[in-house]
């Protein structure tokens, strides 16, 4: 509609919470919920609190970074703000990580490493080659992967689409994520008993839909189990038709 | 791993094409493909080509914008570059759209309007209230929505997560998308015969996984039909357990 003005009803949406309009049947739906993560550790030390061990300090930096990057955006967060949030000096932060990208890289690696360990184990294991066994393996992988994505306090995987992640600093992450994707397609191929490169990609992406689901809804720990089951079953169902 | 150096193997990944490493079983997979859209119109007029009708001009602007925004990022594209790509003067572009956001808004609306029309029709239609009928309706909506997302030349829905889209200029889009989401949950509720706010959100997000699927793979028109079926069935399967 060229030339038509764009309507601005005059209120702003927050990044992660959009009011839902009423559906035509007249049933009002309100699924706009605050997206406060459920697993946030209370009492994180702030600036001035002395740190004890290096491992703790690194964990604090990563936790503070995960919170700030996912709520304010990677590009908007300065290392100064990050150090403040972690309760340490900037110089201390640089002792653990060379730069902000290295912190994000470490966070991203954590979103795939655990699932990849299982994927390697499944692919390496003794196998009878049956589609049934392969289905069980694919379900197991999808379930663990979905659970990991659901359980992450800060939904770090939502940062996958951050433009900076295309930088070569993130090569290792891209390689591991690609290996995980390849494991899904290899297990899927055994389920299907045939090659179908595009269809075999679908389960992996269905599992990753957890990331956008979490961006719009608050998931409590009690919900994770059945949502994990639902998503994992949907992923597997694609190959059993 | 605090202090450990991040490895840079020394090559850059392009935004949309990551090499896939070899899975441990030894089957090499190579699913790195160029993401040239399949529906690109050849011979789009460039600067200097006279335009004939206003409708054509607006369509050219939208098409050029969809290409540039999805390949280079909304923030990186200037209105000057956009006008050049559409083959018109900047002043002409402002005759049709007040600014760059209005162009993106028009593009985003097009990603939901068609599916929303169907959703309203389904919800308004005569209904026998059976779960079977509701399942058919949900499948129909999921299928049309997935097909629309698969068929869009430039995968405009990948711009949903662009930070600027949180701006209130995009209120109408957010409202329509929320109404579409609400239609999924309402149809899902009839399938389930019960309320389960979180589970009822899953089908909508499974359908939207088409967007990330398309970001990593090239889909040809021949593939759209069966991929649409696979995704739509997976979305419906979540509620039939």
JSON list of N, CA, C and O in Angstrom, two decimals, chain A residues 97-150:
[
{"chain": "A", "resi": 97, "resn": "UNK", "atom": "N", "xyz": [39.47, -13.44, 30.78]},
{"chain": "A", "resi": 97, "resn": "UNK", "atom": "CA", "xyz": [39.05, -13.45, 29.37]},
{"chain": "A", "resi": 97, "resn": "UNK", "atom": "C", "xyz": [39.70, -12.30, 28.62]},
{"chain": "A", "resi": 97, "resn": "UNK", "atom": "O", "xyz": [39.68, -11.16, 29.10]},
{"chain": "A", "resi": 98, "resn": "UNK", "atom": "N", "xyz": [40.27, -12.57, 27.44]},
{"chain": "A", "resi": 98, "resn": "UNK", "atom": "CA", "xyz": [40.96, -11.51, 26.71]},
{"chain": "A", "resi": 98, "resn": "UNK", "atom": "C", "xyz": [40.04, -10.38, 26.26]},
{"chain": "A", "resi": 98, "resn": "UNK", "atom": "O", "xyz": [40.48, -9.24, 26.14]},
{"chain": "A", "resi": 99, "resn": "UNK", "atom": "N", "xyz": [38.77, -10.70, 26.01]},
{"chain": "A", "resi": 99, "resn": "UNK", "atom": "CA", "xyz": [37.84, -9.66, 25.55]},
{"chain": "A", "resi": 99, "resn": "UNK", "atom": "C", "xyz": [36.40, -10.15, 25.68]},
{"chain": "A", "resi": 99, "resn": "UNK", "atom": "O", "xyz": [36.16, -11.28, 26.09]},
{"chain": "A", "resi": 100, "resn": "UNK", "atom": "N", "xyz": [35.49, -9.28, 25.30]},
{"chain": "A", "resi": 100, "resn": "UNK", "atom": "CA", "xyz": [34.07, -9.56, 25.43]},
{"chain": "A", "resi": 100, "resn": "UNK", "atom": "C", "xyz": [33.64, -10.74, 24.55]},
{"chain": "A", "resi": 100, "resn": "UNK", "atom": "O", "xyz": [32.81, -11.57, 24.94]},
{"chain": "A", "resi": 101, "resn": "UNK", "atom": "N", "xyz": [34.21, -10.82, 23.36]},
{"chain": "A", "resi": 101, "resn": "UNK", "atom": "CA", "xyz": [33.86, -11.92, 22.46]},
{"chain": "A", "resi": 101, "resn": "UNK", "atom": "C", "xyz": [34.24, -13.28, 23.05]},
{"chain": "A", "resi": 101, "resn": "UNK", "atom": "O", "xyz": [33.54, -14.27, 22.88]},
{"chain": "A", "resi": 102, "resn": "UNK", "atom": "N", "xyz": [35.38, -13.31, 23.74]},
{"chain": "A", "resi": 102, "resn": "UNK", "atom": "CA", "xyz": [35.82, -14.57, 24.35]},
{"chain": "A", "resi": 102, "resn": "UNK", "atom": "C", "xyz": [34.83, -15.02, 25.42]},
{"chain": "A", "resi": 102, "resn": "UNK", "atom": "O", "xyz": [34.59, -16.23, 25.60]},
{"chain": "A", "resi": 103, "resn": "UNK", "atom": "N", "xyz": [34.22, -14.06, 26.09]},
{"chain": "A", "resi": 103, "resn": "UNK", "atom": "CA", "xyz": [33.21, -14.40, 27.10]},
{"chain": "A", "resi": 103, "resn": "UNK", "atom": "C", "xyz": [31.96, -14.97, 26.43]},
{"chain": "A", "resi": 103, "resn": "UNK", "atom": "O", "xyz": [31.44, -16.02, 26.83]},
{"chain": "A", "resi": 104, "resn": "UNK", "atom": "N", "xyz": [31.52, -14.28, 25.38]},
{"chain": "A", "resi": 104, "resn": "UNK", "atom": "CA", "xyz": [30.35, -14.79, 24.65]},
{"chain": "A", "resi": 104, "resn": "UNK", "atom": "C", "xyz": [30.64, -16.16, 24.05]},
{"chain": "A", "resi": 104, "resn": "UNK", "atom": "O", "xyz": [29.79, -17.06, 24.09]},
{"chain": "A", "resi": 105, "resn": "UNK", "atom": "N", "xyz": [31.86, -16.34, 23.53]},
{"chain": "A", "resi": 105, "resn": "UNK", "atom": "CA", "xyz": [32.22, -17.62, 22.95]},
{"chain": "A", "resi": 105, "resn": "UNK", "atom": "C", "xyz": [32.11, -18.74, 23.98]},
{"chain": "A", "resi": 105, "resn": "UNK", "atom": "O", "xyz": [31.55, -19.81, 23.72]},
{"chain": "A", "resi": 106, "resn": "UNK", "atom": "N", "xyz": [32.63, -18.48, 25.17]},
{"chain": "A", "resi": 106, "resn": "UNK", "atom": "CA", "xyz": [32.58, -19.48, 26.25]},
{"chain": "A", "resi": 106, "resn": "UNK", "atom": "C", "xyz": [31.11, -19.82, 26.59]},
{"chain": "A", "resi": 106, "resn": "UNK", "atom": "O", "xyz": [30.76, -20.98, 26.79]},
{"chain": "A", "resi": 107, "resn": "UNK", "atom": "N", "xyz": [30.27, -18.80, 26.60]},
{"chain": "A", "resi": 107, "resn": "UNK", "atom": "CA", "xyz": [28.85, -19.02, 26.90]},
{"chain": "A", "resi": 107, "resn": "UNK", "atom": "C", "xyz": [28.18, -19.85, 25.79]},
{"chain": "A", "resi": 107, "resn": "UNK", "atom": "O", "xyz": [27.39, -20.76, 26.06]},
{"chain": "A", "resi": 108, "resn": "UNK", "atom": "N", "xyz": [28.50, -19.54, 24.55]},
{"chain": "A", "resi": 108, "resn": "UNK", "atom": "CA", "xyz": [27.89, -20.25, 23.43]},
{"chain": "A", "resi": 108, "resn": "UNK", "atom": "C", "xyz": [28.34, -21.71, 23.41]},
{"chain": "A", "resi": 108, "resn": "UNK", "atom": "O", "xyz": [27.55, -22.62, 23.13]},
{"chain": "A", "resi": 109, "resn": "UNK", "atom": "N", "xyz": [29.63, -21.93, 23.69]},
{"chain": "A", "resi": 109, "resn": "UNK", "atom": "CA", "xyz": [30.13, -23.31, 23.72]},
{"chain": "A", "resi": 109, "resn": "UNK", "atom": "C", "xyz": [29.33, -24.14, 24.71]},
{"chain": "A", "resi": 109, "resn": "UNK", "atom": "O", "xyz": [29.00, -25.30, 24.45]},
{"chain": "A", "resi": 110, "resn": "UNK", "atom": "N", "xyz": [29.00, -23.53, 25.84]},
{"chain": "A", "resi": 110, "resn": "UNK", "atom": "CA", "xyz": [28.26, -24.26, 26.88]},
{"chain": "A", "resi": 110, "resn": "UNK", "atom": "C", "xyz": [26.86, -24.67, 26.43]},
{"chain": "A", "resi": 110, "resn": "UNK", "atom": "O", "xyz": [26.25, -25.57, 27.00]},
{"chain": "A", "resi": 111, "resn": "UNK", "atom": "N", "xyz": [26.33, -24.02, 25.39]},
{"chain": "A", "resi": 111, "resn": "UNK", "atom": "CA", "xyz": [24.98, -24.38, 24.92]},
{"chain": "A", "resi": 111, "resn": "UNK", "atom": "C", "xyz": [24.99, -25.62, 24.03]},
{"chain": "A", "resi": 111, "resn": "UNK", "atom": "O", "xyz": [23.94, -26.17, 23.74]},
{"chain": "A", "resi": 112, "resn": "UNK", "atom": "N", "xyz": [26.18, -26.02, 23.56]},
{"chain": "A", "resi": 112, "resn": "UNK", "atom": "CA", "xyz": [26.23, -27.20, 22.68]},
{"chain": "A", "resi": 112, "resn": "UNK", "atom": "C", "xyz": [27.08, -28.35, 23.22]},
{"chain": "A", "resi": 112, "resn": "UNK", "atom": "O", "xyz": [26.85, -29.52, 22.86]},
{"chain": "A", "resi": 113, "resn": "UNK", "atom": "N", "xyz": [28.07, -28.05, 24.07]},
{"chain": "A", "resi": 113, "resn": "UNK", "atom": "CA", "xyz": [29.04, -29.08, 24.47]},
{"chain": "A", "resi": 113, "resn": "UNK", "atom": "C", "xyz": [28.40, -30.33, 25.08]},
{"chain": "A", "resi": 113, "resn": "UNK", "atom": "O", "xyz": [28.76, -31.46, 24.74]},
{"chain": "A", "resi": 114, "resn": "UNK", "atom": "N", "xyz": [27.45, -30.10, 25.98]},
{"chain": "A", "resi": 114, "resn": "UNK", "atom": "CA", "xyz": [26.86, -31.21, 26.71]},
{"chain": "A", "resi": 114, "resn": "UNK", "atom": "C", "xyz": [26.08, -32.13, 25.75]},
{"chain": "A", "resi": 114, "resn": "UNK", "atom": "O", "xyz": [26.21, -33.36, 25.78]},
{"chain": "A", "resi": 115, "resn": "UNK", "atom": "N", "xyz": [25.29, -31.51, 24.87]},
{"chain": "A", "resi": 115, "resn": "UNK", "atom": "CA", "xyz": [24.53, -32.30, 23.90]},
{"chain": "A", "resi": 115, "resn": "UNK", "atom": "C", "xyz": [25.46, -33.00, 22.92]},
{"chain": "A", "resi": 115, "resn": "UNK", "atom": "O", "xyz": [25.20, -34.12, 22.48]},
{"chain": "A", "resi": 116, "resn": "UNK", "atom": "N", "xyz": [26.55, -32.32, 22.59]},
{"chain": "A", "resi": 116, "resn": "UNK", "atom": "CA", "xyz": [27.50, -32.91, 21.64]},
{"chain": "A", "resi": 116, "resn": "UNK", "atom": "C", "xyz": [28.19, -34.14, 22.25]},
{"chain": "A", "resi": 116, "resn": "UNK", "atom": "O", "xyz": [28.44, -35.13, 21.55]},
{"chain": "A", "resi": 117, "resn": "UNK", "atom": "N", "xyz": [28.49, -34.07, 23.54]},
{"chain": "A", "resi": 117, "resn": "UNK", "atom": "CA", "xyz": [29.07, -35.24, 24.21]},
{"chain": "A", "resi": 117, "resn": "UNK", "atom": "C", "xyz": [28.16, -36.45, 24.04]},
{"chain": "A", "resi": 117, "resn": "UNK", "atom": "O", "xyz": [28.61, -37.54, 23.69]},
{"chain": "A", "resi": 118, "resn": "UNK", "atom": "N", "xyz": [26.87, -36.24, 24.29]},
{"chain": "A", "resi": 118, "resn": "UNK", "atom": "CA", "xyz": [25.92, -37.34, 24.14]},
{"chain": "A", "resi": 118, "resn": "UNK", "atom": "C", "xyz": [25.85, -37.79, 22.68]},
{"chain": "A", "resi": 118, "resn": "UNK", "atom": "O", "xyz": [25.81, -38.99, 22.40]},
{"chain": "A", "resi": 119, "resn": "UNK", "atom": "N", "xyz": [25.83, -36.84, 21.77]},
{"chain": "A", "resi": 119, "resn": "UNK", "atom": "CA", "xyz": [25.74, -37.18, 20.33]},
{"chain": "A", "resi": 119, "resn": "UNK", "atom": "C", "xyz": [26.91, -38.06, 19.91]},
{"chain": "A", "resi": 119, "resn": "UNK", "atom": "O", "xyz": [26.73, -39.07, 19.22]},
{"chain": "A", "resi": 120, "resn": "UNK", "atom": "N", "xyz": [28.11, -37.72, 20.36]},
{"chain": "A", "resi": 120, "resn": "UNK", "atom": "CA", "xyz": [29.31, -38.51, 20.00]},
{"chain": "A", "resi": 120, "resn": "UNK", "atom": "C", "xyz": [29.20, -39.92, 20.58]},
{"chain": "A", "resi": 120, "resn": "UNK", "atom": "O", "xyz": [29.54, -40.90, 19.93]},
{"chain": "A", "resi": 121, "resn": "UNK", "atom": "N", "xyz": [28.74, -39.96, 21.82]},
{"chain": "A", "resi": 121, "resn": "UNK", "atom": "CA", "xyz": [28.58, -41.24, 22.51]},
{"chain": "A", "resi": 121, "resn": "UNK", "atom": "C", "xyz": [27.58, -42.13, 21.75]},
{"chain": "A", "resi": 121, "resn": "UNK", "atom": "O", "xyz": [27.83, -43.31, 21.51]},
{"chain": "A", "resi": 122, "resn": "UNK", "atom": "N", "xyz": [26.47, -41.55, 21.35]},
{"chain": "A", "resi": 122, "resn": "UNK", "atom": "CA", "xyz": [25.44, -42.31, 20.64]},
{"chain": "A", "resi": 122, "resn": "UNK", "atom": "C", "xyz": [25.96, -42.82, 19.30]},
{"chain": "A", "resi": 122, "resn": "UNK", "atom": "O", "xyz": [25.73, -43.97, 18.92]},
{"chain": "A", "resi": 123, "resn": "UNK", "atom": "N", "xyz": [26.70, -41.95, 18.59]},
{"chain": "A", "resi": 123, "resn": "UNK", "atom": "CA", "xyz": [27.18, -42.33, 17.27]},
{"chain": "A", "resi": 123, "resn": "UNK", "atom": "C", "xyz": [28.31, -43.35, 17.35]},
{"chain": "A", "resi": 123, "resn": "UNK", "atom": "O", "xyz": [28.51, -44.15, 16.45]},
{"chain": "A", "resi": 124, "resn": "UNK", "atom": "N", "xyz": [29.05, -43.30, 18.46]},
{"chain": "A", "resi": 124, "resn": "UNK", "atom": "CA", "xyz": [30.18, -44.22, 18.63]},
{"chain": "A", "resi": 124, "resn": "UNK", "atom": "C", "xyz": [29.75, -45.57, 19.18]},
{"chain": "A", "resi": 124, "resn": "UNK", "atom": "O", "xyz": [30.47, -46.55, 19.07]},
{"chain": "A", "resi": 125, "resn": "UNK", "atom": "N", "xyz": [28.59, -45.58, 19.85]},
{"chain": "A", "resi": 125, "resn": "UNK", "atom": "CA", "xyz": [28.18, -46.77, 20.58]},
{"chain": "A", "resi": 125, "resn": "UNK", "atom": "C", "xyz": [27.93, -47.98, 19.70]},
{"chain": "A", "resi": 125, "resn": "UNK", "atom": "O", "xyz": [27.80, -47.87, 18.48]},
{"chain": "A", "resi": 126, "resn": "UNK", "atom": "N", "xyz": [27.87, -49.12, 20.36]},
{"chain": "A", "resi": 126, "resn": "UNK", "atom": "CA", "xyz": [27.51, -50.35, 19.65]},
{"chain": "A", "resi": 126, "resn": "UNK", "atom": "C", "xyz": [26.09, -50.15, 19.10]},
{"chain": "A", "resi": 126, "resn": "UNK", "atom": "O", "xyz": [25.22, -49.61, 19.77]},
{"chain": "A", "resi": 127, "resn": "UNK", "atom": "N", "xyz": [25.87, -50.58, 17.88]},
{"chain": "A", "resi": 127, "resn": "UNK", "atom": "CA", "xyz": [24.57, -50.36, 17.28]},
{"chain": "A", "resi": 127, "resn": "UNK", "atom": "C", "xyz": [24.13, -51.59, 16.51]},
{"chain": "A", "resi": 127, "resn": "UNK", "atom": "O", "xyz": [24.93, -52.25, 15.88]},
{"chain": "A", "resi": 128, "resn": "UNK", "atom": "N", "xyz": [22.84, -51.88, 16.61]},
{"chain": "A", "resi": 128, "resn": "UNK", "atom": "CA", "xyz": [22.33, -53.00, 15.83]},
{"chain": "A", "resi": 128, "resn": "UNK", "atom": "C", "xyz": [21.83, -52.53, 14.46]},
{"chain": "A", "resi": 128, "resn": "UNK", "atom": "O", "xyz": [21.35, -53.32, 13.66]},
{"chain": "A", "resi": 129, "resn": "UNK", "atom": "N", "xyz": [21.95, -51.21, 14.26]},
{"chain": "A", "resi": 129, "resn": "UNK", "atom": "CA", "xyz": [21.61, -50.68, 12.94]},
{"chain": "A", "resi": 129, "resn": "UNK", "atom": "C", "xyz": [20.12, -50.59, 12.66]},
{"chain": "A", "resi": 129, "resn": "UNK", "atom": "O", "xyz": [19.72, -50.22, 11.56]},
{"chain": "A", "resi": 130, "resn": "UNK", "atom": "N", "xyz": [19.29, -50.91, 13.64]},
{"chain": "A", "resi": 130, "resn": "UNK", "atom": "CA", "xyz": [17.86, -50.87, 13.37]},
{"chain": "A", "resi": 130, "resn": "UNK", "atom": "C", "xyz": [17.31, -49.45, 13.46]},
{"chain": "A", "resi": 130, "resn": "UNK", "atom": "O", "xyz": [17.84, -48.61, 14.18]},
{"chain": "A", "resi": 131, "resn": "UNK", "atom": "N", "xyz": [16.23, -49.22, 12.72]},
{"chain": "A", "resi": 131, "resn": "UNK", "atom": "CA", "xyz": [15.58, -47.92, 12.74]},
{"chain": "A", "resi": 131, "resn": "UNK", "atom": "C", "xyz": [15.02, -47.65, 14.14]},
{"chain": "A", "resi": 131, "resn": "UNK", "atom": "O", "xyz": [15.01, -46.51, 14.61]},
{"chain": "A", "resi": 132, "resn": "UNK", "atom": "N", "xyz": [14.58, -48.71, 14.80]},
{"chain": "A", "resi": 132, "resn": "UNK", "atom": "CA", "xyz": [14.00, -48.56, 16.14]},
{"chain": "A", "resi": 132, "resn": "UNK", "atom": "C", "xyz": [15.04, -48.04, 17.12]},
{"chain": "A", "resi": 132, "resn": "UNK", "atom": "O", "xyz": [14.78, -47.11, 17.89]},
{"chain": "A", "resi": 133, "resn": "UNK", "atom": "N", "xyz": [16.22, -48.66, 17.07]},
{"chain": "A", "resi": 133, "resn": "UNK", "atom": "CA", "xyz": [17.29, -48.20, 17.95]},
{"chain": "A", "resi": 133, "resn": "UNK", "atom": "C", "xyz": [17.67, -46.76, 17.62]},
{"chain": "A", "resi": 133, "resn": "UNK", "atom": "O", "xyz": [17.87, -45.94, 18.51]},
{"chain": "A", "resi": 134, "resn": "UNK", "atom": "N", "xyz": [17.75, -46.45, 16.33]},
{"chain": "A", "resi": 134, "resn": "UNK", "atom": "CA", "xyz": [18.11, -45.09, 15.91]},
{"chain": "A", "resi": 134, "resn": "UNK", "atom": "C", "xyz": [17.07, -44.09, 16.39]},
{"chain": "A", "resi": 134, "resn": "UNK", "atom": "O", "xyz": [17.40, -42.98, 16.82]},
{"chain": "A", "resi": 135, "resn": "UNK", "atom": "N", "xyz": [15.80, -44.48, 16.34]},
{"chain": "A", "resi": 135, "resn": "UNK", "atom": "CA", "xyz": [14.73, -43.60, 16.81]},
{"chain": "A", "resi": 135, "resn": "UNK", "atom": "C", "xyz": [14.92, -43.29, 18.29]},
{"chain": "A", "resi": 135, "resn": "UNK", "atom": "O", "xyz": [14.79, -42.15, 18.72]},
{"chain": "A", "resi": 136, "resn": "UNK", "atom": "N", "xyz": [15.26, -44.32, 19.06]},
{"chain": "A", "resi": 136, "resn": "UNK", "atom": "CA", "xyz": [15.50, -44.12, 20.49]},
{"chain": "A", "resi": 136, "resn": "UNK", "atom": "C", "xyz": [16.67, -43.17, 20.73]},
{"chain": "A", "resi": 136, "resn": "UNK", "atom": "O", "xyz": [16.62, -42.31, 21.61]},
{"chain": "A", "resi": 137, "resn": "UNK", "atom": "N", "xyz": [17.71, -43.33, 19.92]},
{"chain": "A", "resi": 137, "resn": "UNK", "atom": "CA", "xyz": [18.88, -42.46, 20.07]},
{"chain": "A", "resi": 137, "resn": "UNK", "atom": "C", "xyz": [18.55, -41.01, 19.71]},
{"chain": "A", "resi": 137, "resn": "UNK", "atom": "O", "xyz": [18.95, -40.08, 20.40]},
{"chain": "A", "resi": 138, "resn": "UNK", "atom": "N", "xyz": [17.83, -40.84, 18.60]},
{"chain": "A", "resi": 138, "resn": "UNK", "atom": "CA", "xyz": [17.47, -39.48, 18.18]},
{"chain": "A", "resi": 138, "resn": "UNK", "atom": "C", "xyz": [16.58, -38.82, 19.24]},
{"chain": "A", "resi": 138, "resn": "UNK", "atom": "O", "xyz": [16.75, -37.65, 19.57]},
{"chain": "A", "resi": 139, "resn": "UNK", "atom": "N", "xyz": [15.65, -39.60, 19.79]},
{"chain": "A", "resi": 139, "resn": "UNK", "atom": "CA", "xyz": [14.77, -39.07, 20.83]},
{"chain": "A", "resi": 139, "resn": "UNK", "atom": "C", "xyz": [15.59, -38.65, 22.05]},
{"chain": "A", "resi": 139, "resn": "UNK", "atom": "O", "xyz": [15.36, -37.59, 22.64]},
{"chain": "A", "resi": 140, "resn": "UNK", "atom": "N", "xyz": [16.55, -39.50, 22.40]},
{"chain": "A", "resi": 140, "resn": "UNK", "atom": "CA", "xyz": [17.39, -39.20, 23.57]},
{"chain": "A", "resi": 140, "resn": "UNK", "atom": "C", "xyz": [18.18, -37.90, 23.37]},
{"chain": "A", "resi": 140, "resn": "UNK", "atom": "O", "xyz": [18.25, -37.05, 24.25]},
{"chain": "A", "resi": 141, "resn": "UNK", "atom": "N", "xyz": [18.74, -37.76, 22.18]},
{"chain": "A", "resi": 141, "resn": "UNK", "atom": "CA", "xyz": [19.52, -36.56, 21.87]},
{"chain": "A", "resi": 141, "resn": "UNK", "atom": "C", "xyz": [18.62, -35.32, 21.87]},
{"chain": "A", "resi": 141, "resn": "UNK", "atom": "O", "xyz": [18.94, -34.29, 22.47]},
{"chain": "A", "resi": 142, "resn": "UNK", "atom": "N", "xyz": [17.48, -35.42, 21.20]},
{"chain": "A", "resi": 142, "resn": "UNK", "atom": "CA", "xyz": [16.56, -34.28, 21.11]},
{"chain": "A", "resi": 142, "resn": "UNK", "atom": "C", "xyz": [16.08, -33.87, 22.49]},
{"chain": "A", "resi": 142, "resn": "UNK", "atom": "O", "xyz": [15.96, -32.68, 22.81]},
{"chain": "A", "resi": 143, "resn": "UNK", "atom": "N", "xyz": [15.82, -34.86, 23.33]},
{"chain": "A", "resi": 143, "resn": "UNK", "atom": "CA", "xyz": [15.32, -34.59, 24.66]},
{"chain": "A", "resi": 143, "resn": "UNK", "atom": "C", "xyz": [16.37, -33.87, 25.51]},
{"chain": "A", "resi": 143, "resn": "UNK", "atom": "O", "xyz": [16.08, -32.88, 26.17]},
{"chain": "A", "resi": 144, "resn": "UNK", "atom": "N", "xyz": [17.59, -34.40, 25.48]},
{"chain": "A", "resi": 144, "resn": "UNK", "atom": "CA", "xyz": [18.63, -33.77, 26.29]},
{"chain": "A", "resi": 144, "resn": "UNK", "atom": "C", "xyz": [18.95, -32.37, 25.80]},
{"chain": "A", "resi": 144, "resn": "UNK", "atom": "O", "xyz": [19.15, -31.43, 26.58]},
{"chain": "A", "resi": 145, "resn": "UNK", "atom": "N", "xyz": [18.97, -32.22, 24.48]},
{"chain": "A", "resi": 145, "resn": "UNK", "atom": "CA", "xyz": [19.28, -30.94, 23.87]},
{"chain": "A", "resi": 145, "resn": "UNK", "atom": "C", "xyz": [18.19, -29.93, 24.23]},
{"chain": "A", "resi": 145, "resn": "UNK", "atom": "O", "xyz": [18.47, -28.79, 24.66]},
{"chain": "A", "resi": 146, "resn": "UNK", "atom": "N", "xyz": [16.94, -30.33, 24.07]},
{"chain": "A", "resi": 146, "resn": "UNK", "atom": "CA", "xyz": [15.82, -29.43, 24.38]},
{"chain": "A", "resi": 146, "resn": "UNK", "atom": "C", "xyz": [15.83, -29.07, 25.87]},
{"chain": "A", "resi": 146, "resn": "UNK", "atom": "O", "xyz": [15.62, -27.91, 26.24]},
{"chain": "A", "resi": 147, "resn": "UNK", "atom": "N", "xyz": [16.12, -30.05, 26.70]},
{"chain": "A", "resi": 147, "resn": "UNK", "atom": "CA", "xyz": [16.14, -29.79, 28.14]},
{"chain": "A", "resi": 147, "resn": "UNK", "atom": "C", "xyz": [17.23, -28.78, 28.50]},
{"chain": "A", "resi": 147, "resn": "UNK", "atom": "O", "xyz": [17.02, -27.88, 29.31]},
{"chain": "A", "resi": 148, "resn": "UNK", "atom": "N", "xyz": [18.38, -28.93, 27.86]},
{"chain": "A", "resi": 148, "resn": "UNK", "atom": "CA", "xyz": [19.48, -27.99, 28.09]},
{"chain": "A", "resi": 148, "resn": "UNK", "atom": "C", "xyz": [19.06, -26.58, 27.69]},
{"chain": "A", "resi": 148, "resn": "UNK", "atom": "O", "xyz": [19.29, -25.61, 28.42]},
{"chain": "A", "resi": 149, "resn": "UNK", "atom": "N", "xyz": [18.42, -26.47, 26.53]},
{"chain": "A", "resi": 149, "resn": "UNK", "atom": "CA", "xyz": [17.98, -25.16, 26.05]},
{"chain": "A", "resi": 149, "resn": "UNK", "atom": "C", "xyz": [16.90, -24.57, 26.95]},
{"chain": "A", "resi": 149, "resn": "UNK", "atom": "O", "xyz": [16.86, -23.37, 27.19]},
{"chain": "A", "resi": 150, "resn": "UNK", "atom": "N", "xyz": [16.02, -25.42, 27.46]},
{"chain": "A", "resi": 150, "resn": "UNK", "atom": "CA", "xyz": [14.97, -24.94, 28.37]},
{"chain": "A", "resi": 150, "resn": "UNK", "atom": "C", "xyz": [15.54, -24.53, 29.72]},
{"chain": "A", "resi": 150, "resn": "UNK", "atom": "O", "xyz": [15.04, -23.61, 30.37]}
]
